[in-house]
């Protein structure tokens, strides 16, 4: 029995998020998403995904800042 992998997509582009959700859902993965760095950081620690796809350029907390905060925590 294989466990479903969790993918966290953090991106402010809804069309990109939908595309990634379609691709990974068809592969049997659970896809979580956040449209901001702050929301992504919360999901990162609450749901502990197996992989994160992260946009570097976002309003507010960008991807680089998110990774620095995650590393600090």
mmCIF file of N, CA, C and O in Angstrom:
data_model
loop_
_atom_site.group_PDB
_atom_site.id
_atom_site.type_symbol
_atom_site.label_atom_id
_atom_site.label_comp_id
_atom_site.label_asym_id
_atom_site.label_seq_id
_atom_site.Cartn_x
_atom_site.Cartn_y
_atom_site.Cartn_z
ATOM 1 N N UNK A 1 0.844 -1.187 0.000
ATOM 2 C CA UNK A 1 0.000 0.000 0.000
ATOM 3 C C UNK A 1 0.887 1.248 0.000
ATOM 4 O O UNK A 1 1.741 1.409 0.846
ATOM 5 N N UNK A 2 0.692 2.144 -0.974
ATOM 6 C CA UNK A 2 1.470 3.373 -1.022
ATOM 7 C C UNK A 2 0.686 4.507 -0.389
ATOM 8 O O UNK A 2 -0.544 4.573 -0.510
ATOM 9 N N UNK A 3 1.397 5.370 0.283
ATOM 10 C CA UNK A 3 0.752 6.515 0.908
ATOM 11 C C UNK A 3 0.641 7.641 -0.107
ATOM 12 O O UNK A 3 1.529 7.841 -0.919
ATOM 13 N N UNK A 4 -0.459 8.367 -0.064
ATOM 14 C CA UNK A 4 -0.651 9.513 -0.925
ATOM 15 C C UNK A 4 0.335 10.610 -0.540
ATOM 16 O O UNK A 4 0.477 10.944 0.629
ATOM 17 N N UNK A 5 1.043 11.140 -1.507
ATOM 18 C CA UNK A 5 1.994 12.223 -1.262
ATOM 19 C C UNK A 5 1.262 13.550 -1.203
ATOM 20 O O UNK A 5 0.293 13.778 -1.924
ATOM 21 N N UNK A 6 1.729 14.440 -0.328
ATOM 22 C CA UNK A 6 1.151 15.771 -0.198
ATOM 23 C C UNK A 6 2.074 16.786 -0.863
ATOM 24 O O UNK A 6 3.258 16.856 -0.539
ATOM 25 N N UNK A 7 1.510 17.567 -1.772
ATOM 26 C CA UNK A 7 2.234 18.615 -2.464
ATOM 27 C C UNK A 7 1.641 19.945 -2.034
ATOM 28 O O UNK A 7 0.420 20.135 -2.110
ATOM 29 N N UNK A 8 2.479 20.870 -1.598
ATOM 30 C CA UNK A 8 2.022 22.212 -1.237
ATOM 31 C C UNK A 8 2.467 23.175 -2.331
ATOM 32 O O UNK A 8 3.657 23.276 -2.624
ATOM 33 N N UNK A 9 1.486 23.860 -2.933
ATOM 34 C CA UNK A 9 1.767 24.856 -3.969
ATOM 35 C C UNK A 9 1.508 26.233 -3.359
ATOM 36 O O UNK A 9 0.399 26.515 -2.904
ATOM 37 N N UNK A 10 2.537 27.070 -3.343
ATOM 38 C CA UNK A 10 2.403 28.425 -2.808
ATOM 39 C C UNK A 10 2.668 29.376 -3.968
ATOM 40 O O UNK A 10 3.811 29.535 -4.414
ATOM 41 N N UNK A 11 1.598 29.972 -4.482
ATOM 42 C CA UNK A 11 1.718 30.831 -5.658
ATOM 43 C C UNK A 11 0.512 31.757 -5.717
ATOM 44 O O UNK A 11 -0.595 31.341 -5.381
ATOM 45 N N UNK A 12 0.731 32.991 -6.148
ATOM 46 C CA UNK A 12 -0.358 33.962 -6.233
ATOM 47 C C UNK A 12 -1.041 33.964 -7.603
ATOM 48 O O UNK A 12 -1.924 34.769 -7.847
ATOM 49 N N UNK A 13 -0.680 33.042 -8.473
ATOM 50 C CA UNK A 13 -1.293 32.930 -9.810
ATOM 51 C C UNK A 13 -2.280 31.761 -9.803
ATOM 52 O O UNK A 13 -1.880 30.598 -9.872
ATOM 53 N N UNK A 14 -3.592 32.049 -9.734
ATOM 54 C CA UNK A 14 -4.589 30.972 -9.642
ATOM 55 C C UNK A 14 -4.560 29.998 -10.822
ATOM 56 O O UNK A 14 -4.789 28.804 -10.635
ATOM 57 N N UNK A 15 -4.263 30.482 -12.021
ATOM 58 C CA UNK A 15 -4.222 29.591 -13.191
ATOM 59 C C UNK A 15 -3.090 28.575 -13.053
ATOM 60 O O UNK A 15 -3.261 27.391 -13.354
ATOM 61 N N UNK A 16 -1.937 29.017 -12.563
ATOM 62 C CA UNK A 16 -0.808 28.106 -12.359
ATOM 63 C C UNK A 16 -1.153 27.071 -11.297
ATOM 64 O O UNK A 16 -0.882 25.883 -11.450
ATOM 65 N N UNK A 17 -1.777 27.521 -10.218
ATOM 66 C CA UNK A 17 -2.150 26.611 -9.128
ATOM 67 C C UNK A 17 -3.125 25.547 -9.639
ATOM 68 O O UNK A 17 -2.967 24.358 -9.352
ATOM 69 N N UNK A 18 -4.129 25.948 -10.424
ATOM 70 C CA UNK A 18 -5.091 24.985 -10.977
ATOM 71 C C UNK A 18 -4.393 23.961 -11.862
ATOM 72 O O UNK A 18 -4.696 22.766 -11.801
ATOM 73 N N UNK A 19 -3.459 24.406 -12.694
ATOM 74 C CA UNK A 19 -2.725 23.498 -13.574
ATOM 75 C C UNK A 19 -1.937 22.479 -12.758
ATOM 76 O O UNK A 19 -2.010 21.271 -13.013
ATOM 77 N N UNK A 20 -1.217 22.934 -11.759
ATOM 78 C CA UNK A 20 -0.427 22.035 -10.911
ATOM 79 C C UNK A 20 -1.343 21.065 -10.165
ATOM 80 O O UNK A 20 -1.045 19.879 -10.047
ATOM 81 N N UNK A 21 -2.475 21.580 -9.656
ATOM 82 C CA UNK A 21 -3.436 20.703 -8.965
ATOM 83 C C UNK A 21 -3.913 19.588 -9.885
ATOM 84 O O UNK A 21 -3.975 18.429 -9.476
ATOM 85 N N UNK A 22 -4.252 19.932 -11.114
ATOM 86 C CA UNK A 22 -4.730 18.919 -12.071
ATOM 87 C C UNK A 22 -3.671 17.851 -12.306
ATOM 88 O O UNK A 22 -3.962 16.655 -12.268
ATOM 89 N N UNK A 23 -2.456 18.284 -12.568
ATOM 90 C CA UNK A 23 -1.375 17.338 -12.882
ATOM 91 C C UNK A 23 -1.118 16.392 -11.712
ATOM 92 O O UNK A 23 -1.097 15.169 -11.882
ATOM 93 N N UNK A 24 -0.939 16.940 -10.524
ATOM 94 C CA UNK A 24 -0.579 16.093 -9.390
ATOM 95 C C UNK A 24 -1.763 15.285 -8.853
ATOM 96 O O UNK A 24 -1.573 14.180 -8.351
ATOM 97 N N UNK A 25 -2.980 15.814 -8.956
ATOM 98 C CA UNK A 25 -4.147 15.051 -8.530
ATOM 99 C C UNK A 25 -4.316 13.811 -9.404
ATOM 100 O O UNK A 25 -4.622 12.725 -8.912
ATOM 101 N N UNK A 26 -4.091 13.973 -10.710
ATOM 102 C CA UNK A 26 -4.172 12.832 -11.622
ATOM 103 C C UNK A 26 -3.121 11.776 -11.302
ATOM 104 O O UNK A 26 -3.307 10.596 -11.596
ATOM 105 N N UNK A 27 -2.019 12.190 -10.693
ATOM 106 C CA UNK A 27 -0.960 11.258 -10.300
ATOM 107 C C UNK A 27 -1.222 10.639 -8.922
ATOM 108 O O UNK A 27 -0.399 9.895 -8.408
ATOM 109 N N UNK A 28 -2.361 10.990 -8.317
ATOM 110 C CA UNK A 28 -2.724 10.406 -7.026
ATOM 111 C C UNK A 28 -2.206 11.153 -5.819
ATOM 112 O O UNK A 28 -2.192 10.614 -4.713
ATOM 113 N N UNK A 29 -1.811 12.399 -6.004
ATOM 114 C CA UNK A 29 -1.292 13.193 -4.887
ATOM 115 C C UNK A 29 -2.385 14.081 -4.304
ATOM 116 O O UNK A 29 -3.325 14.467 -4.995
ATOM 117 N N UNK A 30 -2.234 14.396 -3.040
ATOM 118 C CA UNK A 30 -3.084 15.400 -2.404
ATOM 119 C C UNK A 30 -2.395 16.740 -2.624
ATOM 120 O O UNK A 30 -1.211 16.884 -2.328
ATOM 121 N N UNK A 31 -3.123 17.713 -3.155
ATOM 122 C CA UNK A 31 -2.530 19.017 -3.426
ATOM 123 C C UNK A 31 -3.132 20.051 -2.493
ATOM 124 O O UNK A 31 -4.340 20.247 -2.450
ATOM 125 N N UNK A 32 -2.261 20.697 -1.731
ATOM 126 C CA UNK A 32 -2.645 21.795 -0.858
ATOM 127 C C UNK A 32 -2.191 23.065 -1.547
ATOM 128 O O UNK A 32 -1.204 23.049 -2.281
ATOM 129 N N UNK A 33 -2.864 24.187 -1.317
ATOM 130 C CA UNK A 33 -2.384 25.415 -1.936
ATOM 131 C C UNK A 33 -2.624 26.618 -1.061
ATOM 132 O O UNK A 33 -3.522 26.641 -0.229
ATOM 133 N N UNK A 34 -1.766 27.598 -1.265
ATOM 134 C CA UNK A 34 -1.878 28.882 -0.583
ATOM 135 C C UNK A 34 -1.520 29.956 -1.596
ATOM 136 O O UNK A 34 -0.635 29.767 -2.426
ATOM 137 N N UNK A 35 -2.202 31.089 -1.524
ATOM 138 C CA UNK A 35 -1.954 32.176 -2.469
ATOM 139 C C UNK A 35 -1.041 33.249 -1.898
ATOM 140 O O UNK A 35 -0.775 34.252 -2.550
ATOM 141 N N UNK A 36 -0.535 33.023 -0.688
ATOM 142 C CA UNK A 36 0.375 33.994 -0.073
ATOM 143 C C UNK A 36 1.453 33.259 0.719
ATOM 144 O O UNK A 36 1.280 32.095 1.104
ATOM 145 N N UNK A 37 2.531 33.962 0.975
ATOM 146 C CA UNK A 37 3.600 33.384 1.779
ATOM 147 C C UNK A 37 3.148 33.067 3.194
ATOM 148 O O UNK A 37 3.494 32.030 3.752
ATOM 149 N N UNK A 38 2.343 33.951 3.750
ATOM 150 C CA UNK A 38 1.863 33.743 5.122
ATOM 151 C C UNK A 38 1.004 32.483 5.214
ATOM 152 O O UNK A 38 1.173 31.661 6.106
ATOM 153 N N UNK A 39 0.074 32.339 4.267
ATOM 154 C CA UNK A 39 -0.771 31.150 4.250
ATOM 155 C C UNK A 39 0.026 29.890 3.983
ATOM 156 O O UNK A 39 -0.230 28.828 4.557
ATOM 157 N N UNK A 40 1.011 29.997 3.114
ATOM 158 C CA UNK A 40 1.873 28.858 2.807
ATOM 159 C C UNK A 40 2.676 28.409 4.011
ATOM 160 O O UNK A 40 2.826 27.210 4.256
ATOM 161 N N UNK A 41 3.167 29.370 4.776
ATOM 162 C CA UNK A 41 3.944 29.044 5.972
ATOM 163 C C UNK A 41 3.086 28.287 6.981
ATOM 164 O O UNK A 41 3.521 27.291 7.559
ATOM 165 N N UNK A 42 1.838 28.733 7.155
ATOM 166 C CA UNK A 42 0.929 28.032 8.069
ATOM 167 C C UNK A 42 0.692 26.594 7.615
ATOM 168 O O UNK A 42 0.752 25.663 8.415
ATOM 169 N N UNK A 43 0.410 26.403 6.311
ATOM 170 C CA UNK A 43 0.168 25.053 5.798
ATOM 171 C C UNK A 43 1.414 24.182 5.870
ATOM 172 O O UNK A 43 1.323 22.979 6.114
ATOM 173 N N UNK A 44 2.559 24.794 5.651
ATOM 174 C CA UNK A 44 3.815 24.045 5.698
ATOM 175 C C UNK A 44 3.978 23.343 7.040
ATOM 176 O O UNK A 44 4.317 22.157 7.097
ATOM 177 N N UNK A 45 3.699 24.046 8.113
ATOM 178 C CA UNK A 45 3.879 23.448 9.436
ATOM 179 C C UNK A 45 2.667 22.656 9.913
ATOM 180 O O UNK A 45 2.817 21.680 10.644
ATOM 181 N N UNK A 46 1.477 23.038 9.471
ATOM 182 C CA UNK A 46 0.273 22.329 9.898
ATOM 183 C C UNK A 46 0.120 20.980 9.197
ATOM 184 O O UNK A 46 -0.278 19.994 9.815
ATOM 185 N N UNK A 47 0.444 20.922 7.908
ATOM 186 C CA UNK A 47 0.176 19.720 7.114
ATOM 187 C C UNK A 47 1.424 18.921 6.741
ATOM 188 O O UNK A 47 1.325 17.801 6.270
ATOM 189 N N UNK A 48 2.605 19.487 6.909
ATOM 190 C CA UNK A 48 3.884 18.804 6.655
ATOM 191 C C UNK A 48 3.894 18.080 5.291
ATOM 192 O O UNK A 48 3.937 16.852 5.233
ATOM 193 N N UNK A 49 3.891 18.861 4.200
ATOM 194 C CA UNK A 49 3.863 18.247 2.870
ATOM 195 C C UNK A 49 5.180 17.541 2.535
ATOM 196 O O UNK A 49 6.218 17.811 3.130
ATOM 197 N N UNK A 50 5.107 16.643 1.555
ATOM 198 C CA UNK A 50 6.285 15.933 1.074
ATOM 199 C C UNK A 50 7.107 16.798 0.115
ATOM 200 O O UNK A 50 8.316 16.606 -0.020
ATOM 201 N N UNK A 51 6.433 17.733 -0.561
ATOM 202 C CA UNK A 51 7.108 18.595 -1.515
ATOM 203 C C UNK A 51 6.423 19.955 -1.524
ATOM 204 O O UNK A 51 5.209 20.046 -1.344
ATOM 205 N N UNK A 52 7.216 21.008 -1.749
ATOM 206 C CA UNK A 52 6.673 22.360 -1.847
ATOM 207 C C UNK A 52 7.096 22.961 -3.177
ATOM 208 O O UNK A 52 8.276 22.927 -3.528
ATOM 209 N N UNK A 53 6.122 23.486 -3.917
ATOM 210 C CA UNK A 53 6.391 24.277 -5.119
ATOM 211 C C UNK A 53 6.106 25.718 -4.725
ATOM 212 O O UNK A 53 4.983 26.059 -4.355
ATOM 213 N N UNK A 54 7.117 26.547 -4.793
ATOM 214 C CA UNK A 54 7.054 27.877 -4.200
ATOM 215 C C UNK A 54 7.396 28.952 -5.216
ATOM 216 O O UNK A 54 8.458 28.896 -5.853
ATOM 217 N N UNK A 55 6.517 29.928 -5.358
ATOM 218 C CA UNK A 55 6.774 31.100 -6.182
ATOM 219 C C UNK A 55 7.723 32.004 -5.404
ATOM 220 O O UNK A 55 7.519 32.266 -4.222
ATOM 221 N N UNK A 56 8.755 32.477 -6.066
ATOM 222 C CA UNK A 56 9.722 33.343 -5.396
ATOM 223 C C UNK A 56 9.205 34.773 -5.314
ATOM 224 O O UNK A 56 9.401 35.452 -4.311
ATOM 225 N N UNK A 57 8.513 35.247 -6.360
ATOM 226 C CA UNK A 57 8.039 36.632 -6.403
ATOM 227 C C UNK A 57 6.538 36.674 -6.117
ATOM 228 O O UNK A 57 5.728 36.276 -6.949
ATOM 229 N N UNK A 58 6.194 37.125 -4.905
ATOM 230 C CA UNK A 58 4.798 37.282 -4.499
ATOM 231 C C UNK A 58 4.674 38.555 -3.685
ATOM 232 O O UNK A 58 5.647 38.968 -3.044
ATOM 233 N N UNK A 59 3.491 39.174 -3.679
ATOM 234 C CA UNK A 59 3.308 40.349 -2.811
ATOM 235 C C UNK A 59 3.348 39.927 -1.342
ATOM 236 O O UNK A 59 3.083 38.771 -1.009
ATOM 237 N N UNK A 60 3.708 40.853 -0.479
ATOM 238 C CA UNK A 60 3.818 40.517 0.943
ATOM 239 C C UNK A 60 5.061 39.689 1.169
ATOM 240 O O UNK A 60 6.149 40.040 0.728
ATOM 241 N N UNK A 61 4.904 38.563 1.831
ATOM 242 C CA UNK A 61 6.036 37.669 2.091
ATOM 243 C C UNK A 61 6.361 36.902 0.809
ATOM 244 O O UNK A 61 5.555 36.114 0.333
ATOM 245 N N UNK A 62 7.548 37.140 0.253
ATOM 246 C CA UNK A 62 7.924 36.417 -0.959
ATOM 247 C C UNK A 62 8.494 35.047 -0.613
ATOM 248 O O UNK A 62 8.632 34.692 0.563
ATOM 249 N N UNK A 63 8.803 34.272 -1.632
ATOM 250 C CA UNK A 63 9.267 32.904 -1.428
ATOM 251 C C UNK A 63 10.579 32.800 -0.666
ATOM 252 O O UNK A 63 10.766 31.893 0.147
ATOM 253 N N UNK A 64 11.492 33.731 -0.911
ATOM 254 C CA UNK A 64 12.787 33.705 -0.213
ATOM 255 C C UNK A 64 12.579 33.965 1.279
ATOM 256 O O UNK A 64 13.131 33.260 2.128
ATOM 257 N N UNK A 65 11.759 34.969 1.591
ATOM 258 C CA UNK A 65 11.477 35.281 2.999
ATOM 259 C C UNK A 65 10.767 34.109 3.680
ATOM 260 O O UNK A 65 11.058 33.771 4.830
ATOM 261 N N UNK A 66 9.841 33.469 2.964
ATOM 262 C CA UNK A 66 9.131 32.310 3.513
ATOM 263 C C UNK A 66 10.120 31.211 3.894
ATOM 264 O O UNK A 66 10.042 30.646 4.985
ATOM 265 N N UNK A 67 11.056 30.917 3.010
ATOM 266 C CA UNK A 67 12.021 29.852 3.297
ATOM 267 C C UNK A 67 12.916 30.219 4.486
ATOM 268 O O UNK A 67 13.248 29.364 5.303
ATOM 269 N N UNK A 68 13.292 31.491 4.591
ATOM 270 C CA UNK A 68 14.105 31.934 5.750
ATOM 271 C C UNK A 68 13.325 31.747 7.048
ATOM 272 O O UNK A 68 13.859 31.246 8.031
ATOM 273 N N UNK A 69 12.042 32.135 7.044
ATOM 274 C CA UNK A 69 11.225 31.989 8.259
ATOM 275 C C UNK A 69 11.018 30.511 8.594
ATOM 276 O O UNK A 69 11.076 30.127 9.761
ATOM 277 N N UNK A 70 10.791 29.684 7.585
ATOM 278 C CA UNK A 70 10.603 28.251 7.828
ATOM 279 C C UNK A 70 11.866 27.651 8.445
ATOM 280 O O UNK A 70 11.786 26.827 9.360
ATOM 281 N N UNK A 71 13.008 28.060 7.943
ATOM 282 C CA UNK A 71 14.277 27.548 8.465
ATOM 283 C C UNK A 71 14.489 27.983 9.930
ATOM 284 O O UNK A 71 14.966 27.209 10.744
ATOM 285 N N UNK A 72 14.112 29.240 10.256
ATOM 286 C CA UNK A 72 14.237 29.738 11.619
ATOM 287 C C UNK A 72 13.378 28.938 12.587
ATOM 288 O O UNK A 72 13.771 28.657 13.700
ATOM 289 N N UNK A 73 12.174 28.584 12.142
ATOM 290 C CA UNK A 73 11.224 27.871 12.992
ATOM 291 C C UNK A 73 11.662 26.427 13.106
ATOM 292 O O UNK A 73 11.634 25.811 14.119
#
